[in-house]
mmCIF file of C-alpha atoms in Angstrom:
data_model
loop_
_atom_site.group_PDB
_atom_site.id
_atom_site.type_symbol
_atom_site.label_atom_id
_atom_site.label_comp_id
_atom_site.label_asym_id
_atom_site.label_seq_id
_atom_site.Cartn_x
_atom_site.Cartn_y
_atom_site.Cartn_z
ATOM 1 C CA MET E 1073 -0.261 -0.102 -0.009
ATOM 2 C CA ASN E 1074 1.419 3.590 -1.305
ATOM 3 C CA ILE E 1075 0.356 6.854 1.331
ATOM 4 C CA LEU E 1076 1.170 9.797 -0.420
ATOM 5 C CA VAL E 1077 1.135 12.699 2.666
ATOM 6 C CA THR E 1078 1.232 16.138 1.630
ATOM 7 C CA ILE E 1079 -0.182 17.432 5.484
ATOM 8 C CA PRO E 1080 2.693 18.583 7.244
ATOM 9 C CA MET E 1081 3.400 16.377 10.037
ATOM 10 C CA ASP E 1082 6.298 16.143 12.879
ATOM 11 C CA GLU E 1083 8.165 13.093 14.156
ATOM 12 C CA GLU E 1084 5.482 12.172 16.605
ATOM 13 C CA GLN E 1085 2.893 11.922 13.990
ATOM 14 C CA LYS E 1086 4.473 10.335 11.591
ATOM 15 C CA LYS E 1087 5.470 7.689 14.057
ATOM 16 C CA THR E 1088 1.705 7.732 14.968
ATOM 17 C CA LEU E 1089 1.204 6.923 11.401
ATOM 18 C CA SER E 1090 3.533 4.050 10.981
ATOM 19 C CA ALA E 1091 2.296 2.331 13.846
ATOM 20 C CA ILE E 1092 -1.490 2.625 12.177
ATOM 21 C CA ALA E 1093 0.022 1.346 8.982
ATOM 22 C CA PRO E 1094 2.892 -0.526 9.569
ATOM 23 C CA ASP E 1095 3.362 -2.483 6.194
ATOM 24 C CA ALA E 1096 2.620 0.860 4.043
ATOM 25 C CA ARG E 1097 5.106 2.645 2.006
ATOM 26 C CA VAL E 1098 4.743 6.130 2.845
ATOM 27 C CA ASP E 1099 5.948 9.155 1.105
ATOM 28 C CA TYR E 1100 6.020 12.696 2.734
ATOM 29 C CA ILE E 1101 5.466 15.625 -0.139
ATOM 30 C CA PRO E 1102 4.465 18.892 0.060
ATOM 31 C CA ALA E 1103 1.485 18.984 -2.226
ATOM 32 C CA ASP E 1104 3.535 21.911 -4.131
ATOM 33 C CA GLN E 1105 6.333 19.241 -4.874
ATOM 34 C CA VAL E 1106 3.774 16.208 -5.970
ATOM 35 C CA THR E 1107 4.513 14.457 -8.990
ATOM 36 C CA GLN E 1108 2.380 12.790 -11.814
ATOM 37 C CA ASP E 1109 4.003 9.794 -11.093
ATOM 38 C CA GLU E 1110 3.852 10.075 -6.974
ATOM 39 C CA ALA E 1111 -0.158 10.696 -7.353
ATOM 40 C CA ALA E 1112 -0.195 7.876 -9.402
ATOM 41 C CA GLN E 1113 1.212 5.280 -7.255
ATOM 42 C CA ALA E 1114 -0.536 6.420 -4.207
ATOM 43 C CA GLU E 1115 -3.648 4.801 -2.960
ATOM 44 C CA ILE E 1116 -3.905 6.740 0.064
ATOM 45 C CA ILE E 1117 -3.484 10.416 -0.372
ATOM 46 C CA LEU E 1118 -3.778 12.331 3.278
ATOM 47 C CA GLY E 1119 -4.013 15.998 1.880
ATOM 48 C CA ASN E 1120 -4.591 18.440 -1.158
ATOM 49 C CA VAL E 1121 -2.763 17.426 -4.178
ATOM 50 C CA PRO E 1122 -3.152 19.760 -7.360
ATOM 51 C CA ILE E 1123 -6.313 18.755 -8.909
ATOM 52 C CA PRO E 1124 -4.758 18.088 -12.682
ATOM 53 C CA LEU E 1125 -2.917 15.092 -11.341
ATOM 54 C CA LEU E 1126 -5.753 13.400 -9.670
ATOM 55 C CA LYS E 1127 -7.101 12.758 -13.455
ATOM 56 C CA GLY E 1128 -4.316 9.691 -13.812
ATOM 57 C CA ALA E 1129 -4.484 8.202 -9.736
ATOM 58 C CA LYS E 1130 -5.820 4.844 -11.391
ATOM 59 C CA LYS E 1131 -4.488 3.383 -7.855
ATOM 60 C CA LEU E 1132 -6.365 5.918 -5.674
ATOM 61 C CA LYS E 1133 -8.783 4.486 -3.413
ATOM 62 C CA TRP E 1134 -9.533 7.266 -0.840
ATOM 63 C CA ILE E 1135 -8.205 11.038 -0.166
ATOM 64 C CA GLN E 1136 -8.066 12.556 2.918
ATOM 65 C CA LEU E 1137 -8.369 16.437 1.995
ATOM 66 C CA ASN E 1138 -6.703 19.020 4.549
ATOM 67 C CA PHE E 1139 -9.603 21.582 4.213
ATOM 68 C CA ALA E 1140 -12.827 21.758 5.082
ATOM 69 C CA GLY E 1141 -14.130 22.812 1.772
ATOM 70 C CA SER E 1142 -14.403 20.116 -1.100
ATOM 71 C CA ASP E 1143 -16.379 21.443 -3.715
ATOM 72 C CA ASN E 1144 -13.575 21.484 -6.289
ATOM 73 C CA TYR E 1145 -12.446 17.414 -5.608
ATOM 74 C CA ALA E 1146 -16.088 16.605 -5.240
ATOM 75 C CA ALA E 1147 -16.572 17.685 -9.336
ATOM 76 C CA PRO E 1148 -17.446 15.223 -11.754
ATOM 77 C CA GLY E 1149 -14.729 13.881 -13.310
ATOM 78 C CA VAL E 1150 -11.784 15.057 -10.623
ATOM 79 C CA LEU E 1151 -11.450 11.723 -9.410
ATOM 80 C CA PRO E 1152 -11.616 8.035 -10.021
ATOM 81 C CA GLU E 1153 -14.884 6.168 -9.667
ATOM 82 C CA GLY E 1154 -15.412 5.085 -6.499
ATOM 83 C CA VAL E 1155 -12.820 6.813 -4.636
ATOM 84 C CA ILE E 1156 -13.858 8.202 -1.209
ATOM 85 C CA LEU E 1157 -13.292 11.881 -0.332
ATOM 86 C CA THR E 1158 -13.021 13.052 3.078
ATOM 87 C CA ASN E 1159 -12.376 16.777 4.257
ATOM 88 C CA ALA E 1160 -10.967 17.994 7.473
ATOM 89 C CA THR E 1161 -14.441 19.587 8.889
ATOM 90 C CA GLY E 1162 -14.152 20.354 12.553
ATOM 91 C CA ALA E 1163 -10.162 21.575 12.479
ATOM 92 C CA TYR E 1164 -10.926 24.813 11.227
ATOM 93 C CA GLY E 1165 -13.854 26.223 13.721
ATOM 94 C CA LEU E 1166 -11.497 27.923 16.121
ATOM 95 C CA ALA E 1167 -9.016 29.759 14.210
ATOM 96 C CA ILE E 1168 -11.678 30.789 11.879
ATOM 97 C CA SER E 1169 -14.287 31.816 14.826
ATOM 98 C CA GLU E 1170 -12.432 33.698 17.002
ATOM 99 C CA CYS E 1171 -10.797 35.714 13.410
ATOM 100 C CA MET E 1172 -14.404 36.659 12.990
ATOM 101 C CA LEU E 1173 -15.165 37.859 16.451
ATOM 102 C CA ALA E 1174 -12.337 39.706 15.903
ATOM 103 C CA GLY E 1175 -13.495 41.283 13.248
ATOM 104 C CA ILE E 1176 -16.798 42.311 14.401
ATOM 105 C CA LEU E 1177 -15.213 43.967 17.712
ATOM 106 C CA TYR E 1178 -12.843 46.180 15.290
ATOM 107 C CA LEU E 1179 -15.405 47.483 13.592
ATOM 108 C CA ILE E 1180 -18.386 47.951 16.402
ATOM 109 C CA LYS E 1181 -15.675 49.607 18.433
ATOM 110 C CA ARG E 1182 -14.449 51.856 15.970
ATOM 111 C CA LEU E 1183 -10.785 50.302 15.872
ATOM 112 C CA ASP E 1184 -10.810 51.000 11.686
ATOM 113 C CA GLN E 1185 -10.984 54.436 12.440
ATOM 114 C CA TYR E 1186 -8.766 55.124 15.690
ATOM 115 C CA GLN E 1187 -6.176 53.057 13.463
ATOM 116 C CA ARG E 1188 -6.570 55.694 10.804
ATOM 117 C CA ASN E 1189 -6.027 58.325 13.088
ATOM 118 C CA GLN E 1190 -2.853 56.744 14.840
ATOM 119 C CA GLU E 1191 -1.565 56.696 11.438
ATOM 120 C CA GLN E 1192 -1.947 60.339 11.092
ATOM 121 C CA HIS E 1193 -1.100 61.277 14.885
ATOM 122 C CA VAL E 1194 -4.665 62.540 15.076
ATOM 123 C CA TRP E 1195 -6.231 62.622 18.905
ATOM 124 C CA HIS E 1196 -10.143 62.387 18.740
ATOM 125 C CA ASN E 1197 -12.962 60.674 19.686
ATOM 126 C CA GLU E 1198 -15.169 59.039 17.097
ATOM 127 C CA GLY E 1199 -18.516 58.432 19.106
ATOM 128 C CA GLY E 1200 -20.797 56.312 19.484
ATOM 129 C CA VAL E 1201 -19.813 52.201 19.648
ATOM 130 C CA THR E 1202 -22.315 49.508 19.738
ATOM 131 C CA SER E 1203 -22.017 45.653 21.629
ATOM 132 C CA ILE E 1204 -22.714 42.208 21.296
ATOM 133 C CA GLU E 1205 -24.366 41.281 24.144
ATOM 134 C CA GLY E 1206 -28.299 42.563 23.119
ATOM 135 C CA SER E 1207 -27.421 41.933 19.563
ATOM 136 C CA THR E 1208 -28.730 39.623 17.051
ATOM 137 C CA THR E 1209 -26.948 36.964 14.968
ATOM 138 C CA LEU E 1210 -27.378 35.400 11.367
ATOM 139 C CA VAL E 1211 -25.807 32.741 10.843
ATOM 140 C CA ILE E 1212 -25.599 31.571 7.780
ATOM 141 C CA GLY E 1213 -24.061 27.810 7.322
ATOM 142 C CA PHE E 1214 -24.468 25.573 10.353
ATOM 143 C CA GLY E 1215 -21.250 23.652 10.287
ATOM 144 C CA ASP E 1216 -17.924 23.513 12.205
ATOM 145 C CA ILE E 1217 -17.110 26.848 11.400
ATOM 146 C CA GLY E 1218 -20.519 28.668 11.833
ATOM 147 C CA SER E 1219 -21.686 26.934 14.867
ATOM 148 C CA SER E 1220 -18.220 27.436 17.055
ATOM 149 C CA PHE E 1221 -18.670 31.254 15.975
ATOM 150 C CA ALA E 1222 -22.479 30.894 16.870
ATOM 151 C CA GLN E 1223 -21.527 29.346 20.130
ATOM 152 C CA ARG E 1224 -19.242 32.470 21.018
ATOM 153 C CA MET E 1225 -21.213 34.922 20.344
ATOM 154 C CA HIS E 1226 -24.534 33.454 22.298
ATOM 155 C CA ALA E 1227 -21.972 33.492 24.715
ATOM 156 C CA LEU E 1228 -21.279 36.974 24.428
ATOM 157 C CA GLY E 1229 -25.188 37.918 24.928
ATOM 158 C CA SER E 1230 -25.938 37.951 21.051
ATOM 159 C CA THR E 1231 -29.098 35.994 20.397
ATOM 160 C CA VAL E 1232 -28.390 33.615 17.679
ATOM 161 C CA ILE E 1233 -30.372 32.323 14.720
ATOM 162 C CA GLY E 1234 -29.320 29.844 12.064
ATOM 163 C CA ILE E 1235 -29.655 28.718 8.757
ATOM 164 C CA ARG E 1236 -28.503 25.363 7.500
ATOM 165 C CA ARG E 1237 -29.460 23.109 4.923
ATOM 166 C CA ASN E 1238 -30.832 20.442 6.803
ATOM 167 C CA VAL E 1239 -33.059 21.650 9.538
ATOM 168 C CA THR E 1240 -32.150 19.269 12.912
ATOM 169 C CA GLU E 1241 -32.337 19.738 16.510
ATOM 170 C CA LYS E 1242 -31.387 23.032 17.483
ATOM 171 C CA PRO E 1243 -28.782 23.249 19.953
ATOM 172 C CA ASP E 1244 -29.181 25.455 23.297
ATOM 173 C CA TYR E 1245 -26.707 28.138 21.670
ATOM 174 C CA VAL E 1246 -29.319 28.779 19.047
ATOM 175 C CA SER E 1247 -32.813 30.239 19.210
ATOM 176 C CA ALA E 1248 -34.158 29.311 15.949
ATOM 177 C CA LEU E 1249 -32.893 27.143 12.653
ATOM 178 C CA TYR E 1250 -34.435 27.493 9.364
ATOM 179 C CA GLN E 1251 -33.263 26.778 5.882
ATOM 180 C CA LEU E 1252 -32.468 29.138 3.381
ATOM 181 C CA ASP E 1253 -35.713 30.178 2.019
ATOM 182 C CA LYS E 1254 -36.230 32.083 4.962
ATOM 183 C CA LEU E 1255 -33.163 34.516 4.643
ATOM 184 C CA ASP E 1256 -35.377 37.745 3.338
ATOM 185 C CA GLU E 1257 -37.205 37.248 6.361
ATOM 186 C CA LEU E 1258 -34.431 37.022 8.837
ATOM 187 C CA LEU E 1259 -31.740 39.590 7.581
ATOM 188 C CA PRO E 1260 -33.838 42.463 8.605
ATOM 189 C CA LEU E 1261 -33.413 41.242 12.046
ATOM 190 C CA ALA E 1262 -29.701 40.739 12.158
ATOM 191 C CA ASP E 1263 -26.995 43.148 13.709
ATOM 192 C CA PHE E 1264 -24.476 40.633 12.411
ATOM 193 C CA VAL E 1265 -24.811 38.283 9.398
ATOM 194 C CA SER E 1266 -22.359 35.396 9.060
ATOM 195 C CA LEU E 1267 -21.694 33.382 5.975
ATOM 196 C CA SER E 1268 -19.612 29.923 6.379
ATOM 197 C CA LEU E 1269 -21.014 28.044 2.833
ATOM 198 C CA PRO E 1270 -19.400 26.236 0.302
ATOM 199 C CA ASN E 1271 -19.384 26.736 -3.250
ATOM 200 C CA SER E 1272 -22.406 25.324 -4.848
ATOM 201 C CA PRO E 1273 -25.094 26.744 -7.532
ATOM 202 C CA GLN E 1274 -27.455 27.362 -4.065
ATOM 203 C CA THR E 1275 -24.945 29.574 -2.724
ATOM 204 C CA GLN E 1276 -24.025 32.227 -5.463
ATOM 205 C CA LYS E 1277 -24.675 35.033 -4.567
ATOM 206 C CA VAL E 1278 -27.050 34.459 -2.090
ATOM 207 C CA ILE E 1279 -26.061 38.249 -0.349
ATOM 208 C CA GLY E 1280 -26.531 40.753 -3.846
ATOM 209 C CA ALA E 1281 -27.588 43.869 -3.724
ATOM 210 C CA LYS E 1282 -31.715 42.697 -2.632
ATOM 211 C CA GLN E 1283 -30.597 41.098 0.570
ATOM 212 C CA LEU E 1284 -28.116 44.205 1.431
ATOM 213 C CA ALA E 1285 -30.833 46.372 0.585
ATOM 214 C CA GLU E 1286 -33.017 44.236 3.631
ATOM 215 C CA MET E 1287 -30.223 44.429 6.022
ATOM 216 C CA LYS E 1288 -29.913 46.988 9.004
ATOM 217 C CA ASN E 1289 -27.758 49.973 8.280
ATOM 218 C CA SER E 1290 -25.818 49.053 11.085
ATOM 219 C CA ALA E 1291 -25.547 45.540 10.440
ATOM 220 C CA VAL E 1292 -21.635 43.921 9.683
ATOM 221 C CA LEU E 1293 -21.695 41.008 7.162
ATOM 222 C CA ILE E 1294 -18.673 38.702 7.743
ATOM 223 C CA ASN E 1295 -17.676 36.511 5.241
ATOM 224 C CA VAL E 1296 -15.141 33.384 5.752
ATOM 225 C CA GLY E 1297 -16.870 30.690 3.484
ATOM 226 C CA ARG E 1298 -16.449 31.416 -0.498
ATOM 227 C CA GLY E 1299 -16.575 34.695 -1.832
ATOM 228 C CA SER E 1300 -19.137 33.678 -4.725
ATOM 229 C CA ALA E 1301 -21.796 34.119 -1.748
ATOM 230 C CA VAL E 1302 -21.423 37.528 -2.367
ATOM 231 C CA ASP E 1303 -22.271 39.998 -5.065
ATOM 232 C CA THR E 1304 -18.665 42.118 -4.562
ATOM 233 C CA ASP E 1305 -20.022 44.768 -7.015
ATOM 234 C CA ALA E 1306 -23.587 45.341 -4.400
ATOM 235 C CA LEU E 1307 -21.467 45.291 -1.557
ATOM 236 C CA VAL E 1308 -18.960 47.622 -2.761
ATOM 237 C CA GLU E 1309 -22.207 50.495 -3.307
ATOM 238 C CA ALA E 1310 -23.698 49.379 0.037
ATOM 239 C CA LEU E 1311 -20.746 49.933 1.697
ATOM 240 C CA LYS E 1312 -19.691 53.198 0.436
ATOM 241 C CA VAL E 1313 -23.498 54.573 0.486
ATOM 242 C CA GLY E 1314 -23.389 53.315 4.489
ATOM 243 C CA GLN E 1315 -26.294 50.970 3.425
ATOM 244 C CA ILE E 1316 -24.849 48.238 5.942
ATOM 245 C CA GLY E 1317 -22.337 49.388 9.164
ATOM 246 C CA GLY E 1318 -19.422 47.578 7.701
ATOM 247 C CA ALA E 1319 -18.088 43.779 6.501
ATOM 248 C CA VAL E 1320 -15.686 41.768 7.018
ATOM 249 C CA LEU E 1321 -14.136 39.253 4.286
ATOM 250 C CA ASP E 1322 -11.224 36.445 4.387
ATOM 251 C CA VAL E 1323 -12.987 35.393 0.965
ATOM 252 C CA VAL E 1324 -13.514 37.078 -2.374
ATOM 253 C CA HIS E 1325 -14.751 36.268 -5.299
ATOM 254 C CA GLN E 1326 -11.305 36.800 -7.172
ATOM 255 C CA GLU E 1327 -8.392 36.072 -5.144
ATOM 256 C CA PRO E 1328 -5.834 36.973 -5.207
ATOM 257 C CA LEU E 1329 -7.777 40.226 -5.485
ATOM 258 C CA PRO E 1330 -6.705 42.827 -8.117
ATOM 259 C CA ALA E 1331 -4.384 45.895 -7.029
ATOM 260 C CA ASP E 1332 -7.065 48.248 -8.518
ATOM 261 C CA HIS E 1333 -10.411 46.702 -7.341
ATOM 262 C CA PRO E 1334 -12.596 49.349 -5.583
ATOM 263 C CA LEU E 1335 -13.502 46.917 -2.778
ATOM 264 C CA TRP E 1336 -9.573 47.748 -1.364
ATOM 265 C CA ASP E 1337 -10.614 51.251 -0.577
ATOM 266 C CA ALA E 1338 -14.412 50.830 0.701
ATOM 267 C CA PRO E 1339 -15.320 52.506 4.063
ATOM 268 C CA HIS E 1340 -15.871 49.803 7.133
ATOM 269 C CA LEU E 1341 -14.177 46.882 5.572
ATOM 270 C CA LEU E 1342 -11.625 44.564 7.009
ATOM 271 C CA LEU E 1343 -9.879 42.757 4.445
ATOM 272 C CA THR E 1344 -7.634 39.916 5.076
ATOM 273 C CA PRO E 1345 -6.163 37.740 2.125
ATOM 274 C CA HIS E 1346 -8.159 34.069 3.063
ATOM 275 C CA VAL E 1347 -5.832 33.645 5.514
ATOM 276 C CA THR E 1348 -7.877 32.142 9.005
ATOM 277 C CA GLY E 1349 -8.208 29.093 8.172
ATOM 278 C CA ASN E 1350 -4.335 28.407 7.309
ATOM 279 C CA TYR E 1351 -2.046 26.827 9.631
ATOM 280 C CA ASN E 1352 -1.183 29.917 11.189
ATOM 281 C CA LEU E 1353 -2.953 28.973 14.776
ATOM 282 C CA PRO E 1354 -0.684 25.807 14.990
ATOM 283 C CA GLU E 1355 -3.804 23.908 16.829
ATOM 284 C CA THR E 1356 -5.682 23.881 13.456
ATOM 285 C CA LEU E 1357 -2.947 21.782 12.134
ATOM 286 C CA ARG E 1358 -3.078 19.589 14.797
ATOM 287 C CA ARG E 1359 -6.572 19.030 14.453
ATOM 288 C CA VAL E 1360 -6.418 18.243 10.498
ATOM 289 C CA VAL E 1361 -3.812 15.772 11.059
ATOM 290 C CA ASN E 1362 -5.275 14.228 13.855
ATOM 291 C CA ILE E 1363 -8.737 13.732 11.600
ATOM 292 C CA ALA E 1364 -6.188 12.322 9.110
ATOM 293 C CA LEU E 1365 -5.304 9.889 11.556
ATOM 294 C CA ARG E 1366 -8.381 8.800 13.032
ATOM 295 C CA ASN E 1367 -9.759 8.176 9.583
ATOM 296 C CA LEU E 1368 -6.661 6.398 8.202
ATOM 297 C CA ALA E 1369 -7.159 3.942 11.399
ATOM 298 C CA ALA E 1370 -10.434 3.415 10.650
ATOM 299 C CA TYR E 1371 -10.090 2.848 6.712
ATOM 300 C CA LEU E 1372 -7.877 0.180 7.730
ATOM 301 C CA ASN E 1373 -9.985 -1.403 10.103
ATOM 302 C CA GLY E 1374 -13.535 -1.046 7.738
ATOM 303 C CA GLN E 1375 -14.719 0.948 10.486
ATOM 304 C CA PRO E 1376 -17.149 4.597 9.804
ATOM 305 C CA MET E 1377 -14.502 7.460 8.650
ATOM 306 C CA GLU E 1378 -15.146 10.895 9.670
ATOM 307 C CA SER E 1379 -16.813 13.971 7.300
ATOM 308 C CA VAL E 1380 -16.939 11.919 4.045
ATOM 309 C CA VAL E 1381 -18.292 13.298 1.224
ATOM 310 C CA ASP E 1382 -21.303 13.316 -0.904
ATOM 311 C CA PHE E 1383 -20.556 13.570 -4.535
ATOM 312 C CA GLN E 1384 -24.094 14.534 -5.276
ATOM 313 C CA THR E 1385 -24.010 17.694 -3.197
ATOM 314 C CA GLY E 1386 -20.702 18.457 -2.144
ATOM 315 C CA TYR E 1387 -21.307 18.390 1.440
ATOM 316 C CA ARG E 1388 -20.027 16.044 3.741
ATOM 317 C CA LYS E 1389 -22.863 13.252 4.776
ATOM 318 C CA LEU E 1390 -24.459 13.964 7.661
#
């Protein structure tokens, strides 16, 4: 059995992998250095590899992604027939939800304005601020990231409403759960609107000009899922005219964002370059590796695996 590992692992983690699969040949290769031949020889791949390399991976039986997003790999024709696809759902909620919370506080406490004043050596009180306590938060996309964010907002005194693909039993930290068809009814209620959605036909521009007009003029939009979920041109206009209070974006429709794009200069915007889900927080990588190792043990023992992706929906199976 050949196992190709592109997820960074330390020596202890490699020893654990060897104990799980003692008879396997294991190649540890960074994703950007994997060759066509190396991908073609692998029965198991732990980590992402460039999609073009997978077309010739005739021996592949299972690939464990190191991201939660799996839509590109689940697309028709990407993987050979019968390959199991699992993702890293559960690894990113901590890091991303904390960045979402930090972005909200940055805007509602006017820290963006104070940062600008500091750069210009201006000593000036920017006036009133708002609070998370007593607010309403609409969480669109209720997987690991959305639920982690919801728990943090609830802990700080916000009433949380959730939107998810399938309505299941409501957790205690959520006041109500709905499906996406209720979005337009819920937007006017929210002080904070978060998006942690995968890319799919149903999520394309789920927030457009119409939805932005339905939001409070003090509301903050947070997007950490896919840039395609927001109509960028409509958002730029909404920020310029004060139609909404601000936005926190870690993803945009075109990455990297062109240097001349008007979004860069939109007011009341915190823009980060798709980094909240990287390995900048060491705990994130540890969680990714642990998911991969648990799934490897399950695969070899014929047991159920975590976060198996449904190729029909592009989402993990419930």
